[in-house]
PDB file of N, CA and C in Angstrom:
ATOM      1  N   UNK A   1     -13.240  18.884 -10.422  1.00 96.00           N
ATOM      2  CA  UNK A   1     -14.445  19.638 -10.679  1.00 96.00           C
ATOM      3  C   UNK A   1     -15.540  18.656 -11.052  1.00 96.00           C
ATOM      4  N   UNK A   2     -16.713  18.893 -10.523  1.00 97.00           N
ATOM      5  CA  UNK A   2     -17.872  18.057 -10.844  1.00 97.00           C
ATOM      6  C   UNK A   2     -18.913  18.962 -11.483  1.00 97.00           C
ATOM      7  N   UNK A   3     -19.376  18.539 -12.650  1.00 96.00           N
ATOM      8  CA  UNK A   3     -20.294  19.369 -13.429  1.00 96.00           C
ATOM      9  C   UNK A   3     -21.248  18.486 -14.214  1.00 96.00           C
ATOM     10  N   UNK A   4     -22.337  19.066 -14.717  1.00 96.00           N
ATOM     11  CA  UNK A   4     -23.248  18.305 -15.571  1.00 96.00           C
ATOM     12  C   UNK A   4     -22.550  17.902 -16.872  1.00 96.00           C
ATOM     13  N   UNK A   5     -22.990  16.831 -17.449  1.00 94.00           N
ATOM     14  CA  UNK A   5     -22.408  16.309 -18.686  1.00 94.00           C
ATOM     15  C   UNK A   5     -22.289  17.391 -19.762  1.00 94.00           C
ATOM     16  N   UNK A   6     -23.307  18.233 -19.888  1.00 94.00           N
ATOM     17  CA  UNK A   6     -23.325  19.222 -20.969  1.00 94.00           C
ATOM     18  C   UNK A   6     -22.220  20.270 -20.851  1.00 94.00           C
ATOM     19  N   UNK A   7     -21.596  20.403 -19.681  1.00 94.00           N
ATOM     20  CA  UNK A   7     -20.525  21.386 -19.490  1.00 94.00           C
ATOM     21  C   UNK A   7     -19.117  20.779 -19.583  1.00 94.00           C
ATOM     22  N   UNK A   8     -19.000  19.470 -19.624  1.00 93.00           N
ATOM     23  CA  UNK A   8     -17.679  18.848 -19.522  1.00 93.00           C
ATOM     24  C   UNK A   8     -16.716  19.306 -20.603  1.00 93.00           C
ATOM     25  N   UNK A   9     -17.123  19.261 -21.856  1.00 92.00           N
ATOM     26  CA  UNK A   9     -16.208  19.605 -22.954  1.00 92.00           C
ATOM     27  C   UNK A   9     -15.722  21.050 -22.835  1.00 92.00           C
ATOM     28  N   UNK A  10     -16.622  21.971 -22.542  1.00 94.00           N
ATOM     29  CA  UNK A  10     -16.246  23.382 -22.423  1.00 94.00           C
ATOM     30  C   UNK A  10     -15.298  23.589 -21.253  1.00 94.00           C
ATOM     31  N   UNK A  11     -15.590  22.964 -20.118  1.00 93.00           N
ATOM     32  CA  UNK A  11     -14.724  23.113 -18.946  1.00 93.00           C
ATOM     33  C   UNK A  11     -13.351  22.509 -19.183  1.00 93.00           C
ATOM     34  N   UNK A  12     -13.309  21.337 -19.776  1.00 92.00           N
ATOM     35  CA  UNK A  12     -12.010  20.709 -20.059  1.00 92.00           C
ATOM     36  C   UNK A  12     -11.191  21.564 -21.008  1.00 92.00           C
ATOM     37  N   UNK A  13     -11.839  22.126 -22.021  1.00 92.00           N
ATOM     38  CA  UNK A  13     -11.124  22.986 -22.967  1.00 92.00           C
ATOM     39  C   UNK A  13     -10.616  24.235 -22.266  1.00 92.00           C
ATOM     40  N   UNK A  14     -11.459  24.872 -21.449  1.00 93.00           N
ATOM     41  CA  UNK A  14     -11.060  26.083 -20.729  1.00 93.00           C
ATOM     42  C   UNK A  14      -9.890  25.828 -19.780  1.00 93.00           C
ATOM     43  N   UNK A  15      -9.828  24.626 -19.227  1.00 91.00           N
ATOM     44  CA  UNK A  15      -8.748  24.273 -18.302  1.00 91.00           C
ATOM     45  C   UNK A  15      -7.533  23.677 -19.008  1.00 91.00           C
ATOM     46  N   UNK A  16      -7.637  23.502 -20.322  1.00 90.00           N
ATOM     47  CA  UNK A  16      -6.519  22.946 -21.086  1.00 90.00           C
ATOM     48  C   UNK A  16      -6.305  21.466 -20.845  1.00 90.00           C
ATOM     49  N   UNK A  17      -7.371  20.747 -20.575  1.00 89.00           N
ATOM     50  CA  UNK A  17      -7.282  19.311 -20.318  1.00 89.00           C
ATOM     51  C   UNK A  17      -7.654  18.557 -21.590  1.00 89.00           C
ATOM     52  N   UNK A  18      -6.697  17.869 -22.172  1.00 79.00           N
ATOM     53  CA  UNK A  18      -6.978  17.109 -23.398  1.00 79.00           C
ATOM     54  C   UNK A  18      -7.830  15.891 -23.078  1.00 79.00           C
ATOM     55  N   UNK A  19      -7.411  15.126 -22.136  1.00 72.00           N
ATOM     56  CA  UNK A  19      -8.147  13.936 -21.696  1.00 72.00           C
ATOM     57  C   UNK A  19      -8.037  13.887 -20.181  1.00 72.00           C
ATOM     58  N   UNK A  20      -8.999  13.288 -19.552  1.00 71.00           N
ATOM     59  CA  UNK A  20      -8.996  13.226 -18.094  1.00 71.00           C
ATOM     60  C   UNK A  20      -8.703  11.813 -17.631  1.00 71.00           C
ATOM     61  N   UNK A  21      -7.623  11.668 -16.890  1.00 81.00           N
ATOM     62  CA  UNK A  21      -7.313  10.427 -16.195  1.00 81.00           C
ATOM     63  C   UNK A  21      -7.528  10.706 -14.719  1.00 81.00           C
ATOM     64  N   UNK A  22      -8.090   9.794 -14.011  1.00 84.00           N
ATOM     65  CA  UNK A  22      -8.444   9.999 -12.614  1.00 84.00           C
ATOM     66  C   UNK A  22      -7.233  10.347 -11.744  1.00 84.00           C
ATOM     67  N   UNK A  23      -6.035  10.041 -12.210  1.00 86.00           N
ATOM     68  CA  UNK A  23      -4.822  10.334 -11.458  1.00 86.00           C
ATOM     69  C   UNK A  23      -4.236  11.709 -11.777  1.00 86.00           C
ATOM     70  N   UNK A  24      -4.833  12.441 -12.714  1.00 88.00           N
ATOM     71  CA  UNK A  24      -4.362  13.785 -13.051  1.00 88.00           C
ATOM     72  C   UNK A  24      -4.594  14.733 -11.881  1.00 88.00           C
ATOM     73  N   UNK A  25      -3.797  15.796 -11.790  1.00 88.00           N
ATOM     74  CA  UNK A  25      -3.986  16.760 -10.704  1.00 88.00           C
ATOM     75  C   UNK A  25      -5.352  17.452 -10.757  1.00 88.00           C
ATOM     76  N   UNK A  26      -5.864  17.665 -11.962  1.00 91.00           N
ATOM     77  CA  UNK A  26      -7.181  18.289 -12.140  1.00 91.00           C
ATOM     78  C   UNK A  26      -8.008  17.383 -13.041  1.00 91.00           C
ATOM     79  N   UNK A  27      -9.204  17.069 -12.595  1.00 93.00           N
ATOM     80  CA  UNK A  27     -10.126  16.266 -13.398  1.00 93.00           C
ATOM     81  C   UNK A  27     -11.484  16.945 -13.421  1.00 93.00           C
ATOM     82  N   UNK A  28     -12.210  16.737 -14.504  1.00 95.00           N
ATOM     83  CA  UNK A  28     -13.568  17.254 -14.640  1.00 95.00           C
ATOM     84  C   UNK A  28     -14.461  16.052 -14.879  1.00 95.00           C
ATOM     85  N   UNK A  29     -15.395  15.827 -13.957  1.00 95.00           N
ATOM     86  CA  UNK A  29     -16.231  14.632 -13.990  1.00 95.00           C
ATOM     87  C   UNK A  29     -17.698  14.986 -13.802  1.00 95.00           C
ATOM     88  N   UNK A  30     -18.555  14.081 -14.218  1.00 96.00           N
ATOM     89  CA  UNK A  30     -19.974  14.185 -13.878  1.00 96.00           C
ATOM     90  C   UNK A  30     -20.156  13.597 -12.482  1.00 96.00           C
ATOM     91  N   UNK A  31     -21.284  13.856 -11.841  1.00 97.00           N
ATOM     92  CA  UNK A  31     -21.524  13.220 -10.543  1.00 97.00           C
ATOM     93  C   UNK A  31     -21.460  11.693 -10.626  1.00 97.00           C
ATOM     94  N   UNK A  32     -21.975  11.122 -11.698  1.00 96.00           N
ATOM     95  CA  UNK A  32     -21.934   9.670 -11.862  1.00 96.00           C
ATOM     96  C   UNK A  32     -20.515   9.135 -11.952  1.00 96.00           C
ATOM     97  N   UNK A  33     -19.638   9.869 -12.648  1.00 95.00           N
ATOM     98  CA  UNK A  33     -18.241   9.446 -12.764  1.00 95.00           C
ATOM     99  C   UNK A  33     -17.496   9.602 -11.443  1.00 95.00           C
ATOM    100  N   UNK A  34     -17.902  10.565 -10.639  1.00 96.00           N
ATOM    101  CA  UNK A  34     -17.226  10.828  -9.364  1.00 96.00           C
ATOM    102  C   UNK A  34     -17.713   9.933  -8.230  1.00 96.00           C
ATOM    103  N   UNK A  35     -18.841   9.271  -8.438  1.00 96.00           N
ATOM    104  CA  UNK A  35     -19.433   8.449  -7.374  1.00 96.00           C
ATOM    105  C   UNK A  35     -18.427   7.406  -6.885  1.00 96.00           C
ATOM    106  N   UNK A  36     -18.269   7.340  -5.571  1.00 96.00           N
ATOM    107  CA  UNK A  36     -17.357   6.382  -4.964  1.00 96.00           C
ATOM    108  C   UNK A  36     -15.935   6.878  -4.827  1.00 96.00           C
ATOM    109  N   UNK A  37     -15.629   8.048  -5.373  1.00 96.00           N
ATOM    110  CA  UNK A  37     -14.281   8.607  -5.298  1.00 96.00           C
ATOM    111  C   UNK A  37     -14.231   9.710  -4.253  1.00 96.00           C
ATOM    112  N   UNK A  38     -13.025  10.040  -3.803  1.00 96.00           N
ATOM    113  CA  UNK A  38     -12.821  11.150  -2.878  1.00 96.00           C
ATOM    114  C   UNK A  38     -11.686  12.019  -3.390  1.00 96.00           C
ATOM    115  N   UNK A  39     -11.809  13.317  -3.148  1.00 95.00           N
ATOM    116  CA  UNK A  39     -10.793  14.279  -3.560  1.00 95.00           C
ATOM    117  C   UNK A  39     -10.576  15.261  -2.423  1.00 95.00           C
ATOM    118  N   UNK A  40      -9.356  15.784  -2.287  1.00 94.00           N
ATOM    119  CA  UNK A  40      -9.099  16.806  -1.274  1.00 94.00           C
ATOM    120  C   UNK A  40      -9.999  18.013  -1.498  1.00 94.00           C
ATOM    121  N   UNK A  41     -10.079  18.463  -2.750  1.00 95.00           N
ATOM    122  CA  UNK A  41     -10.864  19.649  -3.089  1.00 95.00           C
ATOM    123  C   UNK A  41     -11.812  19.340  -4.232  1.00 95.00           C
ATOM    124  N   UNK A  42     -13.013  19.863  -4.137  1.00 96.00           N
ATOM    125  CA  UNK A  42     -14.010  19.683  -5.189  1.00 96.00           C
ATOM    126  C   UNK A  42     -14.657  21.031  -5.461  1.00 96.00           C
ATOM    127  N   UNK A  43     -14.791  21.349  -6.738  1.00 96.00           N
ATOM    128  CA  UNK A  43     -15.536  22.521  -7.167  1.00 96.00           C
ATOM    129  C   UNK A  43     -16.727  22.017  -7.967  1.00 96.00           C
ATOM    130  N   UNK A  44     -17.919  22.352  -7.517  1.00 96.00           N
ATOM    131  CA  UNK A  44     -19.141  21.946  -8.216  1.00 96.00           C
ATOM    132  C   UNK A  44     -19.562  23.106  -9.107  1.00 96.00           C
ATOM    133  N   UNK A  45     -19.732  22.822 -10.385  1.00 95.00           N
ATOM    134  CA  UNK A  45     -20.156  23.836 -11.346  1.00 95.00           C
ATOM    135  C   UNK A  45     -21.618  23.616 -11.713  1.00 95.00           C
ATOM    136  N   UNK A  46     -22.403  24.671 -11.661  1.00 95.00           N
ATOM    137  CA  UNK A  46     -23.802  24.690 -12.070  1.00 95.00           C
ATOM    138  C   UNK A  46     -24.664  23.660 -11.335  1.00 95.00           C
ATOM    139  N   UNK A  47     -24.818  23.826 -10.020  1.00 95.00           N
ATOM    140  CA  UNK A  47     -25.632  22.874  -9.266  1.00 95.00           C
ATOM    141  C   UNK A  47     -27.090  22.830  -9.724  1.00 95.00           C
ATOM    142  N   UNK A  48     -27.603  23.941 -10.259  1.00 95.00           N
ATOM    143  CA  UNK A  48     -28.990  23.948 -10.736  1.00 95.00           C
ATOM    144  C   UNK A  48     -29.167  22.965 -11.894  1.00 95.00           C
ATOM    145  N   UNK A  49     -28.178  22.896 -12.779  1.00 95.00           N
ATOM    146  CA  UNK A  49     -28.250  21.944 -13.892  1.00 95.00           C
ATOM    147  C   UNK A  49     -28.135  20.511 -13.383  1.00 95.00           C
ATOM    148  N   UNK A  50     -27.323  20.297 -12.369  1.00 96.00           N
ATOM    149  CA  UNK A  50     -27.221  18.950 -11.777  1.00 96.00           C
ATOM    150  C   UNK A  50     -28.576  18.568 -11.190  1.00 96.00           C
ATOM    151  N   UNK A  51     -29.207  19.501 -10.493  1.00 95.00           N
ATOM    152  CA  UNK A  51     -30.519  19.235  -9.905  1.00 95.00           C
ATOM    153  C   UNK A  51     -31.587  18.973 -10.960  1.00 95.00           C
ATOM    154  N   UNK A  52     -31.410  19.518 -12.148  1.00 94.00           N
ATOM    155  CA  UNK A  52     -32.378  19.337 -13.222  1.00 94.00           C
ATOM    156  C   UNK A  52     -32.309  17.984 -13.904  1.00 94.00           C
ATOM    157  N   UNK A  53     -31.300  17.194 -13.592  1.00 94.00           N
ATOM    158  CA  UNK A  53     -31.158  15.859 -14.186  1.00 94.00           C
ATOM    159  C   UNK A  53     -32.136  14.892 -13.523  1.00 94.00           C
ATOM    160  N   UNK A  54     -32.397  13.751 -14.156  1.00 94.00           N
ATOM    161  CA  UNK A  54     -33.348  12.783 -13.578  1.00 94.00           C
ATOM    162  C   UNK A  54     -33.032  12.370 -12.139  1.00 94.00           C
ATOM    163  N   UNK A  55     -31.775  12.229 -11.811  1.00 95.00           N
ATOM    164  CA  UNK A  55     -31.381  11.874 -10.442  1.00 95.00           C
ATOM    165  C   UNK A  55     -30.772  13.083  -9.732  1.00 95.00           C
ATOM    166  N   UNK A  56     -31.319  14.251  -9.999  1.00 95.00           N
ATOM    167  CA  UNK A  56     -30.735  15.515  -9.570  1.00 95.00           C
ATOM    168  C   UNK A  56     -30.306  15.615  -8.124  1.00 95.00           C
ATOM    169  N   UNK A  57     -31.199  15.381  -7.192  1.00 95.00           N
ATOM    170  CA  UNK A  57     -30.822  15.502  -5.774  1.00 95.00           C
ATOM    171  C   UNK A  57     -29.788  14.458  -5.380  1.00 95.00           C
ATOM    172  N   UNK A  58     -29.930  13.272  -5.887  1.00 97.00           N
ATOM    173  CA  UNK A  58     -28.929  12.235  -5.610  1.00 97.00           C
ATOM    174  C   UNK A  58     -27.574  12.633  -6.180  1.00 97.00           C
ATOM    175  N   UNK A  59     -27.569  13.138  -7.417  1.00 97.00           N
ATOM    176  CA  UNK A  59     -26.315  13.543  -8.050  1.00 97.00           C
ATOM    177  C   UNK A  59     -25.665  14.709  -7.303  1.00 97.00           C
ATOM    178  N   UNK A  60     -26.471  15.667  -6.858  1.00 96.00           N
ATOM    179  CA  UNK A  60     -25.900  16.782  -6.107  1.00 96.00           C
ATOM    180  C   UNK A  60     -25.325  16.301  -4.776  1.00 96.00           C
ATOM    181  N   UNK A  61     -26.006  15.379  -4.130  1.00 96.00           N
ATOM    182  CA  UNK A  61     -25.485  14.799  -2.893  1.00 96.00           C
ATOM    183  C   UNK A  61     -24.136  14.112  -3.156  1.00 96.00           C
ATOM    184  N   UNK A  62     -24.061  13.336  -4.215  1.00 97.00           N
ATOM    185  CA  UNK A  62     -22.806  12.672  -4.576  1.00 97.00           C
ATOM    186  C   UNK A  62     -21.719  13.723  -4.779  1.00 97.00           C
ATOM    187  N   UNK A  63     -22.014  14.753  -5.564  1.00 97.00           N
ATOM    188  CA  UNK A  63     -21.022  15.794  -5.849  1.00 97.00           C
ATOM    189  C   UNK A  63     -20.538  16.470  -4.566  1.00 97.00           C
ATOM    190  N   UNK A  64     -21.473  16.780  -3.669  1.00 95.00           N
ATOM    191  CA  UNK A  64     -21.111  17.503  -2.454  1.00 95.00           C
ATOM    192  C   UNK A  64     -20.352  16.661  -1.439  1.00 95.00           C
ATOM    193  N   UNK A  65     -20.435  15.367  -1.550  1.00 96.00           N
ATOM    194  CA  UNK A  65     -19.773  14.505  -0.562  1.00 96.00           C
ATOM    195  C   UNK A  65     -18.487  13.878  -1.082  1.00 96.00           C
ATOM    196  N   UNK A  66     -17.953  14.354  -2.187  1.00 97.00           N
ATOM    197  CA  UNK A  66     -16.681  13.833  -2.717  1.00 97.00           C
ATOM    198  C   UNK A  66     -15.486  14.534  -2.091  1.00 97.00           C
ATOM    199  N   UNK A  67     -15.673  15.725  -1.524  1.00 95.00           N
ATOM    200  CA  UNK A  67     -14.570  16.508  -0.968  1.00 95.00           C
ATOM    201  C   UNK A  67     -14.232  16.060   0.450  1.00 95.00           C
ATOM    202  N   UNK A  68     -12.939  15.912   0.715  1.00 95.00           N
ATOM    203  CA  UNK A  68     -12.505  15.578   2.073  1.00 95.00           C
ATOM    204  C   UNK A  68     -12.022  16.809   2.835  1.00 95.00           C
ATOM    205  N   UNK A  69     -11.648  17.896   2.131  1.00 93.00           N
ATOM    206  CA  UNK A  69     -11.144  19.095   2.804  1.00 93.00           C
ATOM    207  C   UNK A  69     -11.859  20.376   2.385  1.00 93.00           C
ATOM    208  N   UNK A  70     -11.996  20.605   1.083  1.00 91.00           N
ATOM    209  CA  UNK A  70     -12.547  21.863   0.597  1.00 91.00           C
ATOM    210  C   UNK A  70     -13.624  21.604  -0.451  1.00 91.00           C
ATOM    211  N   UNK A  71     -14.712  22.361  -0.341  1.00 92.00           N
ATOM    212  CA  UNK A  71     -15.806  22.267  -1.296  1.00 92.00           C
ATOM    213  C   UNK A  71     -16.163  23.665  -1.761  1.00 92.00           C
ATOM    214  N   UNK A  72     -16.191  23.848  -3.068  1.00 91.00           N
ATOM    215  CA  UNK A  72     -16.604  25.122  -3.649  1.00 91.00           C
ATOM    216  C   UNK A  72     -17.778  24.879  -4.585  1.00 91.00           C
ATOM    217  N   UNK A  73     -18.633  25.861  -4.676  1.00 91.00           N
ATOM    218  CA  UNK A  73     -19.798  25.759  -5.554  1.00 91.00           C
ATOM    219  C   UNK A  73     -19.881  27.059  -6.344  1.00 91.00           C
ATOM    220  N   UNK A  74     -19.937  26.938  -7.672  1.00 90.00           N
ATOM    221  CA  UNK A  74     -20.106  28.110  -8.528  1.00 90.00           C
ATOM    222  C   UNK A  74     -21.389  27.935  -9.316  1.00 90.00           C
ATOM    223  N   UNK A  75     -22.133  29.039  -9.446  1.00 87.00           N
ATOM    224  CA  UNK A  75     -23.417  28.945 -10.127  1.00 87.00           C
ATOM    225  C   UNK A  75     -23.759  30.273 -10.771  1.00 87.00           C
ATOM    226  N   UNK A  76     -24.606  30.214 -11.762  1.00 84.00           N
ATOM    227  CA  UNK A  76     -25.167  31.405 -12.403  1.00 84.00           C
ATOM    228  C   UNK A  76     -26.586  31.559 -11.889  1.00 84.00           C
ATOM    229  N   UNK A  77     -27.020  32.765 -11.742  1.00 81.00           N
ATOM    230  CA  UNK A  77     -28.392  32.982 -11.308  1.00 81.00           C
ATOM    231  C   UNK A  77     -28.573  32.733  -9.825  1.00 81.00           C
ATOM    232  N   UNK A  78     -29.829  32.598  -9.423  1.00 82.00           N
ATOM    233  CA  UNK A  78     -30.120  32.412  -8.004  1.00 82.00           C
ATOM    234  C   UNK A  78     -29.599  31.067  -7.479  1.00 82.00           C
ATOM    235  N   UNK A  79     -29.314  31.067  -6.195  1.00 82.00           N
ATOM    236  CA  UNK A  79     -28.877  29.831  -5.547  1.00 82.00           C
ATOM    237  C   UNK A  79     -30.060  28.861  -5.531  1.00 82.00           C
ATOM    238  N   UNK A  80     -29.841  27.606  -5.939  1.00 86.00           N
ATOM    239  CA  UNK A  80     -30.938  26.628  -5.853  1.00 86.00           C
ATOM    240  C   UNK A  80     -31.425  26.507  -4.406  1.00 86.00           C
ATOM    241  N   UNK A  81     -32.711  26.307  -4.247  1.00 87.00           N
ATOM    242  CA  UNK A  81     -33.315  26.219  -2.908  1.00 87.00           C
ATOM    243  C   UNK A  81     -32.625  25.183  -2.035  1.00 87.00           C
ATOM    244  N   UNK A  82     -32.178  24.091  -2.634  1.00 87.00           N
ATOM    245  CA  UNK A  82     -31.513  23.026  -1.874  1.00 87.00           C
ATOM    246  C   UNK A  82     -30.205  23.496  -1.244  1.00 87.00           C
ATOM    247  N   UNK A  83     -29.638  24.584  -1.773  1.00 85.00           N
ATOM    248  CA  UNK A  83     -28.358  25.091  -1.258  1.00 85.00           C
ATOM    249  C   UNK A  83     -28.496  26.410  -0.506  1.00 85.00           C
ATOM    250  N   UNK A  84     -29.688  26.929  -0.407  1.00 83.00           N
ATOM    251  CA  UNK A  84     -29.902  28.261   0.162  1.00 83.00           C
ATOM    252  C   UNK A  84     -29.444  28.389   1.612  1.00 83.00           C
ATOM    253  N   UNK A  85     -29.445  27.329   2.361  1.00 83.00           N
ATOM    254  CA  UNK A  85     -29.067  27.411   3.783  1.00 83.00           C
ATOM    255  C   UNK A  85     -27.572  27.197   4.019  1.00 83.00           C
ATOM    256  N   UNK A  86     -26.822  26.941   2.980  1.00 80.00           N
ATOM    257  CA  UNK A  86     -25.377  26.774   3.147  1.00 80.00           C
ATOM    258  C   UNK A  86     -24.760  28.140   3.411  1.00 80.00           C
ATOM    259  N   UNK A  87     -23.952  28.193   4.424  1.00 75.00           N
ATOM    260  CA  UNK A  87     -23.294  29.438   4.795  1.00 75.00           C
ATOM    261  C   UNK A  87     -22.102  29.666   3.873  1.00 75.00           C
ATOM    262  N   UNK A  88     -22.031  30.861   3.314  1.00 72.00           N
ATOM    263  CA  UNK A  88     -20.919  31.207   2.430  1.00 72.00           C
ATOM    264  C   UNK A  88     -19.705  31.578   3.259  1.00 72.00           C
ATOM    265  N   UNK A  89     -18.585  30.957   2.960  1.00 69.00           N
ATOM    266  CA  UNK A  89     -17.325  31.262   3.624  1.00 69.00           C
ATOM    267  C   UNK A  89     -16.296  31.502   2.526  1.00 69.00           C
ATOM    268  N   UNK A  90     -15.678  32.648   2.580  1.00 67.00           N
ATOM    269  CA  UNK A  90     -14.664  32.950   1.593  1.00 67.00           C
ATOM    270  C   UNK A  90     -13.317  32.965   2.294  1.00 67.00           C
ATOM    271  N   UNK A  91     -12.425  32.144   1.820  1.00 64.00           N
ATOM    272  CA  UNK A  91     -11.079  32.138   2.377  1.00 64.00           C
ATOM    273  C   UNK A  91     -10.091  32.219   1.226  1.00 64.00           C
ATOM    274  N   UNK A  92      -9.159  33.073   1.365  1.00 59.00           N
ATOM    275  CA  UNK A  92      -8.120  33.224   0.352  1.00 59.00           C
ATOM    276  C   UNK A  92      -6.786  33.097   1.055  1.00 59.00           C
ATOM    277  N   UNK A  93      -5.948  32.251   0.546  1.00 62.00           N
ATOM    278  CA  UNK A  93      -4.604  32.087   1.128  1.00 62.00           C
ATOM    279  C   UNK A  93      -3.584  32.505   0.111  1.00 62.00           C
ATOM    280  N   UNK A  94      -2.725  33.386   0.524  1.00 56.00           N
ATOM    281  CA  UNK A  94      -1.655  33.834  -0.349  1.00 56.00           C
ATOM    282  C   UNK A  94      -0.378  33.174   0.126  1.00 56.00           C
ATOM    283  N   UNK A  95       0.323  32.477  -0.773  1.00 57.00           N
ATOM    284  CA  UNK A  95       1.554  31.786  -0.346  1.00 57.00           C
ATOM    285  C   UNK A  95       2.621  32.731   0.130  1.00 57.00           C
TER     286      UNK A  95
END
């Protein structure tokens, strides 16, 4: 999961993550921490807050390009203009 710094502690607590090691199955990182890394699946939390940071568009680009297979975006409120043209696809797989 990639999220703004201000959400990291709450997200880690909600997910039951005491500390994050990059080799853990689930990690919660800022865009800066994720830069240069790749993951099969990435969930971006609060893209509007990422965009509000000093390097907002760059950070959102970094966050969106870390996924090699699946990318999810969760947000409150309206979709940021930078993401408005992304087509929503919902897929659910039941084992």
